[in-house]
Amino acid sequence: MLSSLVSWDHVRMLPWLLVFSVLVLGARADAPSIVSRNEWGSRMLTCRAQLTHPVAYVITDELTGMECQEQNLCSWKLRGLQSHSVYTKGWCDVPYNFLVGDEGRVYEGVGWNIQGSHTQGYNNVSLGIAFFGSSSPSPAALSAVGGLFSYAIQKGYLSSRYIRPLILQSETCLVPQQPVRSRKACPNIVTRSAWGSRETLCPKMNLPVKYVIIIHTAGTSCNVSVDCQIRVRDIQSFHINDKNFCDISYQFLVGQDGGVYEGVGWHTQGAHTYGYNDIALGIAFIGNFVERVPNNAALEAAQNLIQCAVDEGYLVTDYLLVGHSDVVNTLSPGKALYNIIKTWPHFKH
């Protein structure tokens, strides 16, 4: 059993933030040798939140209790880490973009193009790299990471700001050496045509709007995109056929796969909250969150969507965020989810 080799309760994760100064690297980097997800026996990748390149940061973790020197054993331990991440932590996959073993091998996590789940607030603007093995990175591991960084800069995955890392402990404020205003990228949105929507005609929305209303759909949740698309189609059919709405009642829906699904979208009024449908964006988490909270991937996707709405002019900058139960008599968005959104910016009870 995996537990005979590593106790997940004692895995130590030491986050470091690497902030880079601007420098153009002269040396051309060859493609590093990376053990692919398929080679280490990963389950299918279900994360959907995309990274926008180049990212400004690299955040590294050190995982102890995962000592291994050969690829077969390291691969086995990575599969255990993946299972722990998905089933215990509720993430969509391992939280890192890449992992580096003591032996100097680089293992593909969620890769170059997908957001990790390593550091809240930085997942969409950083690459997450985890060292695993002994208590400190080996020379071989550090050399492998150096090659990985050089290649990432050359290929445009990472901003060309690499001179000397500033290492900050996790309790220290994450402040760059020079002021940088990073605009969050809009999340990748699964369009109506992609999930098989019906064609409908509903009233248009006057933008920008003032409110964001957080809702849950109740019923079952979904953890992979295929299942989420089925759930969204079912919700649309229920709202049209049984509720006599003109369409699905939400602007967007968020799945436990970290995906954002277009409901009626930015420009069309929803039917989620009487008195607010023409002045609010309704964002619905797929599932029931009275007793359990959505996973990090879903929460971050929703927060990125809200920031996207501000950046694109669909939502006023001084918007108000409320729970569904704040404006109508309902259990939605569920007590567990409500307790989380109370900590989000612009929340108003």
mmCIF file of C-alpha atoms in Angstrom:
data_model
loop_
_atom_site.group_PDB
_atom_site.id
_atom_site.type_symbol
_atom_site.label_atom_id
_atom_site.label_comp_id
_atom_site.label_asym_id
_atom_site.label_seq_id
_atom_site.Cartn_x
_atom_site.Cartn_y
_atom_site.Cartn_z
ATOM 1 C CA MET A 1 0.000 0.000 0.000
ATOM 2 C CA LEU A 2 1.075 3.568 -0.584
ATOM 3 C CA SER A 3 0.778 4.427 3.099
ATOM 4 C CA SER A 4 3.701 2.114 3.868
ATOM 5 C CA LEU A 5 5.970 4.445 1.905
ATOM 6 C CA VAL A 6 4.620 7.900 2.677
ATOM 7 C CA SER A 7 2.187 9.357 5.199
ATOM 8 C CA TRP A 8 0.261 12.122 3.476
ATOM 9 C CA ASP A 9 -0.539 13.700 6.843
ATOM 10 C CA HIS A 10 3.185 14.413 7.223
ATOM 11 C CA VAL A 11 3.986 15.674 3.742
ATOM 12 C CA ARG A 12 5.664 19.025 4.282
ATOM 13 C CA MET A 13 4.941 21.682 1.662
ATOM 14 C CA LEU A 14 7.180 24.763 1.810
ATOM 15 C CA PRO A 15 5.963 27.389 -0.683
ATOM 16 C CA TRP A 16 8.537 29.753 -2.180
ATOM 17 C CA LEU A 17 7.789 32.642 -4.482
ATOM 18 C CA LEU A 18 10.392 33.337 -7.154
ATOM 19 C CA VAL A 19 10.147 36.908 -8.401
ATOM 20 C CA PHE A 20 12.235 37.663 -11.480
ATOM 21 C CA SER A 21 13.990 40.862 -12.601
ATOM 22 C CA VAL A 22 13.972 41.688 -16.304
ATOM 23 C CA LEU A 23 16.860 40.110 -18.192
ATOM 24 C CA VAL A 24 17.137 38.646 -21.659
ATOM 25 C CA LEU A 25 18.897 35.313 -21.475
ATOM 26 C CA GLY A 26 21.615 34.818 -24.036
ATOM 27 C CA ALA A 27 21.846 31.041 -24.016
ATOM 28 C CA ARG A 28 19.444 29.042 -26.137
ATOM 29 C CA ALA A 29 17.874 26.186 -24.190
ATOM 30 C CA ASP A 30 17.252 22.737 -25.599
ATOM 31 C CA ALA A 31 13.930 21.075 -24.811
ATOM 32 C CA PRO A 32 14.261 19.417 -21.400
ATOM 33 C CA SER A 33 13.626 15.709 -21.004
ATOM 34 C CA ILE A 34 10.213 15.463 -19.348
ATOM 35 C CA VAL A 35 8.520 12.277 -18.132
ATOM 36 C CA SER A 36 5.039 12.692 -19.596
ATOM 37 C CA ARG A 37 1.796 12.082 -17.754
ATOM 38 C CA ASN A 38 1.261 8.985 -19.863
ATOM 39 C CA GLU A 39 4.708 7.647 -18.936
ATOM 40 C CA TRP A 40 4.171 7.969 -15.189
ATOM 41 C CA GLY A 41 0.677 6.503 -15.415
ATOM 42 C CA SER A 42 -1.463 9.564 -14.748
ATOM 43 C CA ARG A 43 -5.225 9.481 -14.880
ATOM 44 C CA MET A 44 -6.874 11.598 -17.586
ATOM 45 C CA LEU A 45 -6.418 15.353 -17.183
ATOM 46 C CA THR A 46 -9.779 16.971 -16.349
ATOM 47 C CA CYS A 47 -8.604 20.472 -15.325
ATOM 48 C CA ARG A 48 -9.826 23.146 -17.736
ATOM 49 C CA ALA A 49 -8.611 26.525 -16.412
ATOM 50 C CA GLN A 50 -6.080 27.760 -18.965
ATOM 51 C CA LEU A 51 -2.847 29.657 -18.291
ATOM 52 C CA THR A 52 -2.179 32.798 -20.298
ATOM 53 C CA HIS A 53 1.460 33.027 -21.365
ATOM 54 C CA PRO A 54 3.940 34.285 -20.459
ATOM 55 C CA VAL A 55 3.373 34.014 -16.719
ATOM 56 C CA ALA A 56 5.176 36.394 -14.366
ATOM 57 C CA TYR A 57 5.997 34.047 -11.498
ATOM 58 C CA VAL A 58 7.323 30.641 -10.546
ATOM 59 C CA ILE A 59 6.228 29.204 -7.219
ATOM 60 C CA THR A 60 8.067 26.186 -5.854
ATOM 61 C CA ASP A 61 7.112 23.686 -3.181
ATOM 62 C CA GLU A 62 9.254 21.099 -1.475
ATOM 63 C CA LEU A 63 7.552 17.761 -0.788
ATOM 64 C CA THR A 64 9.248 15.531 1.757
ATOM 65 C CA GLY A 65 8.329 11.934 2.449
ATOM 66 C CA MET A 66 8.465 11.023 -1.253
ATOM 67 C CA GLU A 67 12.048 9.788 -1.533
ATOM 68 C CA CYS A 68 12.759 7.829 -4.717
ATOM 69 C CA GLN A 69 15.648 7.447 -7.122
ATOM 70 C CA GLU A 70 14.321 5.462 -10.058
ATOM 71 C CA GLN A 71 11.542 6.353 -12.439
ATOM 72 C CA ASN A 72 9.245 3.407 -11.677
ATOM 73 C CA LEU A 73 9.121 4.150 -7.945
ATOM 74 C CA CYS A 74 8.848 7.907 -8.482
ATOM 75 C CA SER A 75 5.982 7.329 -10.918
ATOM 76 C CA TRP A 76 4.183 5.198 -8.363
ATOM 77 C CA LYS A 77 4.535 7.902 -5.737
ATOM 78 C CA LEU A 78 3.257 10.530 -8.160
ATOM 79 C CA ARG A 79 0.166 8.420 -8.803
ATOM 80 C CA GLY A 80 -0.359 8.341 -5.049
ATOM 81 C CA LEU A 81 0.034 12.122 -4.857
ATOM 82 C CA GLN A 82 -2.476 12.513 -7.679
ATOM 83 C CA SER A 83 -5.033 10.303 -5.917
ATOM 84 C CA HIS A 84 -4.526 12.235 -2.685
ATOM 85 C CA SER A 85 -4.955 15.553 -4.540
ATOM 86 C CA VAL A 86 -8.181 14.469 -6.270
ATOM 87 C CA TYR A 87 -9.946 12.387 -3.619
ATOM 88 C CA THR A 88 -8.736 14.011 -0.379
ATOM 89 C CA LYS A 89 -8.065 17.608 -1.383
ATOM 90 C CA GLY A 90 -10.855 17.860 -3.974
ATOM 91 C CA TRP A 91 -8.566 19.307 -6.677
ATOM 92 C CA CYS A 92 -8.908 18.380 -10.327
ATOM 93 C CA ASP A 93 -5.369 16.916 -10.497
ATOM 94 C CA VAL A 94 -1.906 17.261 -8.940
ATOM 95 C CA PRO A 95 -1.560 20.928 -7.985
ATOM 96 C CA TYR A 96 1.701 21.576 -9.856
ATOM 97 C CA ASN A 97 2.636 22.208 -13.456
ATOM 98 C CA PHE A 98 5.815 20.124 -13.090
ATOM 99 C CA LEU A 99 7.505 18.034 -10.408
ATOM 100 C CA VAL A 100 11.236 17.369 -10.101
ATOM 101 C CA GLY A 101 12.780 14.347 -8.398
ATOM 102 C CA ASP A 102 16.097 14.079 -6.570
ATOM 103 C CA GLU A 103 17.436 12.072 -9.485
ATOM 104 C CA GLY A 104 17.021 15.111 -11.758
ATOM 105 C CA ARG A 105 14.021 13.927 -13.760
ATOM 106 C CA VAL A 106 11.255 16.381 -14.566
ATOM 107 C CA TYR A 107 7.732 14.924 -14.408
ATOM 108 C CA GLU A 108 4.787 16.561 -16.141
ATOM 109 C CA GLY A 109 2.052 17.678 -13.750
ATOM 110 C CA VAL A 110 -0.748 19.642 -15.385
ATOM 111 C CA GLY A 111 1.807 20.968 -17.884
ATOM 112 C CA TRP A 112 2.475 24.312 -19.528
ATOM 113 C CA ASN A 113 -1.056 25.319 -20.465
ATOM 114 C CA ILE A 114 -3.236 24.501 -17.428
ATOM 115 C CA GLN A 115 -3.486 26.373 -14.139
ATOM 116 C CA GLY A 116 -2.312 24.497 -11.074
ATOM 117 C CA SER A 117 -3.866 24.576 -7.582
ATOM 118 C CA HIS A 118 -0.723 25.322 -5.586
ATOM 119 C CA THR A 119 -1.134 28.921 -4.355
ATOM 120 C CA GLN A 120 -4.457 30.743 -4.093
ATOM 121 C CA GLY A 121 -4.334 34.038 -5.932
ATOM 122 C CA TYR A 122 -1.319 33.053 -8.044
ATOM 123 C CA ASN A 123 -2.443 29.916 -9.879
ATOM 124 C CA ASN A 124 -3.418 31.855 -12.995
ATOM 125 C CA VAL A 125 -0.198 33.912 -13.185
ATOM 126 C CA SER A 126 2.468 31.362 -12.264
ATOM 127 C CA LEU A 127 4.073 28.014 -12.936
ATOM 128 C CA GLY A 128 4.031 25.717 -9.892
ATOM 129 C CA ILE A 129 7.119 23.509 -9.542
ATOM 130 C CA ALA A 130 7.460 20.884 -6.787
ATOM 131 C CA PHE A 131 10.724 19.290 -5.676
ATOM 132 C CA PHE A 132 10.203 15.865 -4.158
ATOM 133 C CA GLY A 133 12.635 13.568 -2.415
ATOM 134 C CA SER A 134 15.049 14.559 0.347
ATOM 135 C CA SER A 135 14.794 17.536 2.676
ATOM 136 C CA SER A 136 16.376 19.941 0.186
ATOM 137 C CA PRO A 137 16.650 19.927 -3.626
ATOM 138 C CA SER A 138 19.617 17.945 -4.926
ATOM 139 C CA PRO A 139 22.152 19.453 -7.356
ATOM 140 C CA ALA A 140 20.675 17.290 -10.112
ATOM 141 C CA ALA A 141 17.156 18.581 -9.349
ATOM 142 C CA LEU A 142 18.310 22.214 -9.299
ATOM 143 C CA SER A 143 20.110 21.752 -12.602
ATOM 144 C CA ALA A 144 16.989 20.210 -14.157
ATOM 145 C CA VAL A 145 14.856 23.128 -12.967
ATOM 146 C CA GLY A 146 17.355 25.611 -14.351
ATOM 147 C CA GLY A 147 17.026 23.973 -17.750
ATOM 148 C CA LEU A 148 13.236 23.933 -17.435
ATOM 149 C CA PHE A 149 13.144 27.666 -16.658
ATOM 150 C CA SER A 150 15.446 28.533 -19.566
ATOM 151 C CA TYR A 151 13.288 26.531 -21.957
ATOM 152 C CA ALA A 152 10.093 28.114 -20.560
ATOM 153 C CA ILE A 153 11.486 31.610 -21.155
ATOM 154 C CA GLN A 154 12.688 30.739 -24.652
ATOM 155 C CA LYS A 155 9.295 29.323 -25.638
ATOM 156 C CA GLY A 156 7.304 32.200 -24.129
ATOM 157 C CA TYR A 157 5.735 30.254 -21.266
ATOM 158 C CA LEU A 158 7.551 32.339 -18.645
ATOM 159 C CA SER A 159 8.353 36.041 -18.637
ATOM 160 C CA SER A 160 12.041 36.776 -19.288
ATOM 161 C CA ARG A 161 12.815 38.003 -15.756
ATOM 162 C CA TYR A 162 15.326 35.500 -14.514
ATOM 163 C CA ILE A 163 18.420 36.657 -12.673
ATOM 164 C CA ARG A 164 18.307 35.657 -9.028
ATOM 165 C CA PRO A 165 15.223 34.450 -7.151
ATOM 166 C CA LEU A 166 13.923 36.299 -4.141
ATOM 167 C CA ILE A 167 12.783 33.522 -1.779
ATOM 168 C CA LEU A 168 9.919 34.446 0.520
ATOM 169 C CA GLN A 169 8.370 32.259 3.196
ATOM 170 C CA SER A 170 4.672 31.503 2.832
ATOM 171 C CA GLU A 171 3.670 33.803 5.684
ATOM 172 C CA THR A 172 5.444 36.755 4.047
ATOM 173 C CA CYS A 173 3.495 39.138 1.845
ATOM 174 C CA LEU A 174 3.922 38.268 -1.816
ATOM 175 C CA VAL A 175 5.260 41.623 -2.981
ATOM 176 C CA PRO A 176 7.342 41.889 -6.163
ATOM 177 C CA GLN A 177 10.566 43.912 -6.178
ATOM 178 C CA GLN A 178 9.010 46.347 -8.649
ATOM 179 C CA PRO A 179 5.324 47.312 -8.825
ATOM 180 C CA VAL A 180 3.585 45.093 -11.324
ATOM 181 C CA ARG A 181 -0.131 45.276 -12.019
ATOM 182 C CA SER A 182 -1.134 41.897 -13.345
ATOM 183 C CA ARG A 183 -4.458 41.720 -15.134
ATOM 184 C CA LYS A 184 -6.079 38.365 -14.555
ATOM 185 C CA ALA A 185 -6.840 36.415 -17.663
ATOM 186 C CA CYS A 186 -10.431 35.511 -18.394
ATOM 187 C CA PRO A 187 -11.069 31.815 -17.803
ATOM 188 C CA ASN A 188 -11.621 29.450 -20.690
ATOM 189 C CA ILE A 189 -15.408 29.348 -21.136
ATOM 190 C CA VAL A 190 -17.201 26.299 -22.569
ATOM 191 C CA THR A 191 -19.592 27.887 -25.055
ATOM 192 C CA ARG A 192 -23.259 27.087 -25.550
ATOM 193 C CA SER A 193 -22.513 25.393 -28.858
ATOM 194 C CA ALA A 194 -19.821 23.258 -27.213
ATOM 195 C CA TRP A 195 -22.206 21.846 -24.583
ATOM 196 C CA GLY A 196 -25.098 21.441 -27.040
ATOM 197 C CA SER A 197 -27.456 24.241 -26.067
ATOM 198 C CA ARG A 198 -30.872 24.759 -27.603
ATOM 199 C CA GLU A 199 -31.404 27.917 -29.642
ATOM 200 C CA THR A 200 -33.509 30.416 -27.676
ATOM 201 C CA LEU A 201 -34.468 34.097 -27.632
ATOM 202 C CA CYS A 202 -34.441 35.993 -24.324
ATOM 203 C CA PRO A 203 -34.376 39.670 -23.256
ATOM 204 C CA LYS A 204 -31.065 41.497 -23.603
ATOM 205 C CA MET A 205 -29.026 42.782 -20.677
ATOM 206 C CA ASN A 206 -27.961 46.409 -20.260
ATOM 207 C CA LEU A 207 -24.260 46.385 -19.347
ATOM 208 C CA PRO A 208 -22.377 46.933 -17.133
ATOM 209 C CA VAL A 209 -24.402 45.516 -14.253
ATOM 210 C CA LYS A 210 -24.102 46.297 -10.548
ATOM 211 C CA TYR A 211 -24.528 42.907 -8.851
ATOM 212 C CA VAL A 212 -23.083 39.392 -8.845
ATOM 213 C CA ILE A 213 -25.350 36.754 -7.313
ATOM 214 C CA ILE A 214 -23.770 33.437 -6.293
ATOM 215 C CA ILE A 215 -26.110 30.451 -6.611
ATOM 216 C CA HIS A 216 -25.989 26.682 -6.446
ATOM 217 C CA THR A 217 -28.040 24.519 -8.774
ATOM 218 C CA ALA A 218 -28.697 21.845 -6.116
ATOM 219 C CA GLY A 219 -28.759 18.260 -7.357
ATOM 220 C CA THR A 220 -25.623 16.405 -8.320
ATOM 221 C CA SER A 221 -22.261 17.988 -9.078
ATOM 222 C CA CYS A 222 -19.806 17.011 -11.822
ATOM 223 C CA ASN A 223 -16.059 16.465 -11.838
ATOM 224 C CA VAL A 224 -15.259 15.998 -15.532
ATOM 225 C CA SER A 225 -16.234 18.170 -18.480
ATOM 226 C CA VAL A 226 -18.328 15.534 -20.244
ATOM 227 C CA ASP A 227 -20.512 15.078 -17.140
ATOM 228 C CA CYS A 228 -20.754 18.837 -16.596
ATOM 229 C CA GLN A 229 -21.982 19.359 -20.146
ATOM 230 C CA ILE A 230 -24.704 16.754 -19.569
ATOM 231 C CA ARG A 231 -25.710 18.494 -16.325
ATOM 232 C CA VAL A 232 -25.910 21.887 -18.056
ATOM 233 C CA ARG A 233 -28.088 20.458 -20.856
ATOM 234 C CA ASP A 234 -30.356 18.830 -18.270
ATOM 235 C CA ILE A 235 -30.665 22.082 -16.317
ATOM 236 C CA GLN A 236 -31.553 23.974 -19.487
ATOM 237 C CA SER A 237 -34.237 21.438 -20.376
ATOM 238 C CA PHE A 238 -35.677 21.599 -16.840
ATOM 239 C CA HIS A 239 -35.784 25.391 -16.863
ATOM 240 C CA ILE A 240 -37.420 25.567 -20.295
ATOM 241 C CA ASN A 241 -39.794 22.599 -20.081
ATOM 242 C CA ASP A 242 -40.757 22.655 -16.407
ATOM 243 C CA LYS A 243 -40.168 26.240 -15.279
ATOM 244 C CA ASN A 244 -41.286 27.885 -18.538
ATOM 245 C CA PHE A 245 -38.173 30.067 -18.605
ATOM 246 C CA CYS A 246 -36.948 31.207 -22.006
ATOM 247 C CA ASP A 247 -33.580 29.496 -21.393
ATOM 248 C CA ILE A 248 -31.276 28.259 -18.662
ATOM 249 C CA SER A 249 -31.626 30.836 -15.913
ATOM 250 C CA TYR A 250 -27.959 31.621 -15.146
ATOM 251 C CA GLN A 251 -25.365 33.673 -16.994
ATOM 252 C CA PHE A 252 -22.662 31.089 -16.242
ATOM 253 C CA LEU A 253 -22.265 27.783 -14.431
ATOM 254 C CA VAL A 254 -19.133 26.433 -12.738
ATOM 255 C CA GLY A 255 -18.278 22.740 -12.418
ATOM 256 C CA GLN A 256 -16.012 20.844 -10.040
ATOM 257 C CA ASP A 257 -13.765 20.259 -13.056
ATOM 258 C CA GLY A 258 -12.816 23.941 -12.831
ATOM 259 C CA GLY A 259 -14.701 24.660 -16.039
ATOM 260 C CA VAL A 260 -16.912 27.677 -16.661
ATOM 261 C CA TYR A 261 -19.981 26.908 -18.798
ATOM 262 C CA GLU A 262 -21.807 29.626 -20.691
ATOM 263 C CA GLY A 263 -25.437 29.859 -19.681
ATOM 264 C CA VAL A 264 -27.223 32.774 -21.330
ATOM 265 C CA GLY A 265 -23.894 34.619 -21.292
ATOM 266 C CA TRP A 266 -22.930 38.232 -20.735
ATOM 267 C CA HIS A 267 -25.489 39.946 -22.952
ATOM 268 C CA THR A 268 -28.747 38.173 -22.010
ATOM 269 C CA GLN A 269 -30.895 38.469 -18.905
ATOM 270 C CA GLY A 270 -31.158 35.408 -16.707
ATOM 271 C CA ALA A 271 -34.161 34.186 -14.728
ATOM 272 C CA HIS A 272 -32.432 33.394 -11.439
ATOM 273 C CA THR A 273 -33.600 36.142 -9.067
ATOM 274 C CA TYR A 274 -36.843 38.130 -9.358
ATOM 275 C CA GLY A 275 -36.097 41.864 -9.322
ATOM 276 C CA TYR A 276 -32.415 41.388 -10.121
ATOM 277 C CA ASN A 277 -32.345 39.596 -13.465
ATOM 278 C CA ASP A 278 -31.739 42.795 -15.429
ATOM 279 C CA ILE A 279 -29.076 44.204 -13.089
ATOM 280 C CA ALA A 280 -27.112 41.135 -11.953
ATOM 281 C CA LEU A 281 -24.916 38.343 -13.235
ATOM 282 C CA GLY A 282 -26.060 34.982 -11.903
ATOM 283 C CA ILE A 283 -23.164 32.556 -11.407
ATOM 284 C CA ALA A 284 -24.252 29.060 -10.412
ATOM 285 C CA PHE A 285 -22.046 26.338 -8.938
ATOM 286 C CA ILE A 286 -23.218 22.959 -10.239
ATOM 287 C CA GLY A 287 -24.201 20.844 -7.243
ATOM 288 C CA ASN A 288 -25.483 21.163 -3.673
ATOM 289 C CA PHE A 289 -23.246 23.089 -1.276
ATOM 290 C CA VAL A 290 -25.284 23.198 1.914
ATOM 291 C CA GLU A 291 -22.854 20.929 3.785
ATOM 292 C CA ARG A 292 -19.773 20.703 1.574
ATOM 293 C CA VAL A 293 -17.787 23.362 -0.230
ATOM 294 C CA PRO A 294 -16.866 23.458 -3.920
ATOM 295 C CA ASN A 295 -13.280 22.469 -4.636
ATOM 296 C CA ASN A 296 -10.496 24.990 -5.191
ATOM 297 C CA ALA A 297 -10.649 24.676 -8.965
ATOM 298 C CA ALA A 298 -14.319 25.694 -9.032
ATOM 299 C CA LEU A 299 -13.878 28.519 -6.521
ATOM 300 C CA GLU A 300 -10.948 29.982 -8.408
ATOM 301 C CA ALA A 301 -12.741 29.679 -11.747
ATOM 302 C CA ALA A 302 -15.672 31.693 -10.366
ATOM 303 C CA GLN A 303 -13.401 34.371 -8.924
ATOM 304 C CA ASN A 304 -11.525 34.650 -12.211
ATOM 305 C CA LEU A 305 -14.831 34.953 -14.061
ATOM 306 C CA ILE A 306 -15.897 37.846 -11.820
ATOM 307 C CA GLN A 307 -12.581 39.630 -12.367
ATOM 308 C CA CYS A 308 -12.944 39.005 -16.093
ATOM 309 C CA ALA A 309 -16.388 40.647 -16.013
ATOM 310 C CA VAL A 310 -14.855 43.767 -14.463
ATOM 311 C CA ASP A 311 -11.900 43.819 -16.857
ATOM 312 C CA GLU A 312 -14.125 43.442 -19.912
ATOM 313 C CA GLY A 313 -16.663 46.048 -18.806
ATOM 314 C CA TYR A 314 -19.596 43.710 -18.128
ATOM 315 C CA LEU A 315 -19.558 44.489 -14.393
ATOM 316 C CA VAL A 316 -18.966 47.855 -12.688
ATOM 317 C CA THR A 317 -15.725 48.162 -10.719
ATOM 318 C CA ASP A 318 -17.582 48.885 -7.454
ATOM 319 C CA TYR A 319 -19.939 45.946 -7.884
ATOM 320 C CA LEU A 320 -21.709 44.216 -4.986
ATOM 321 C CA LEU A 321 -21.503 40.446 -4.483
ATOM 322 C CA VAL A 322 -24.324 38.665 -2.671
ATOM 323 C CA GLY A 323 -25.496 35.147 -2.012
ATOM 324 C CA HIS A 324 -28.761 33.996 -3.575
ATOM 325 C CA SER A 325 -30.289 33.711 -0.091
ATOM 326 C CA ASP A 326 -29.519 37.388 0.581
ATOM 327 C CA VAL A 327 -32.065 38.521 -2.004
ATOM 328 C CA VAL A 328 -34.635 35.712 -2.133
ATOM 329 C CA ASN A 329 -35.955 33.105 0.310
ATOM 330 C CA THR A 330 -33.879 30.060 -0.637
ATOM 331 C CA LEU A 331 -31.194 27.716 0.679
ATOM 332 C CA SER A 332 -29.031 28.598 -2.340
ATOM 333 C CA PRO A 333 -26.044 28.920 -2.526
ATOM 334 C CA GLY A 334 -25.859 26.597 0.476
ATOM 335 C CA LYS A 335 -24.410 27.407 3.868
ATOM 336 C CA ALA A 336 -20.959 25.952 3.174
ATOM 337 C CA LEU A 337 -20.513 27.947 -0.042
ATOM 338 C CA TYR A 338 -22.057 31.069 1.528
ATOM 339 C CA ASN A 339 -19.467 31.004 4.301
ATOM 340 C CA ILE A 340 -16.745 31.121 1.650
ATOM 341 C CA ILE A 341 -18.147 33.911 -0.515
ATOM 342 C CA LYS A 342 -18.521 36.070 2.616
ATOM 343 C CA THR A 343 -14.710 36.390 2.485
ATOM 344 C CA TRP A 344 -14.615 37.456 -1.189
ATOM 345 C CA PRO A 345 -14.066 41.044 -2.312
ATOM 346 C CA HIS A 346 -17.180 43.266 -2.639
ATOM 347 C CA PHE A 347 -19.372 40.918 -0.553
ATOM 348 C CA LYS A 348 -22.382 42.703 0.929
ATOM 349 C CA HIS A 349 -24.842 40.929 3.257
#
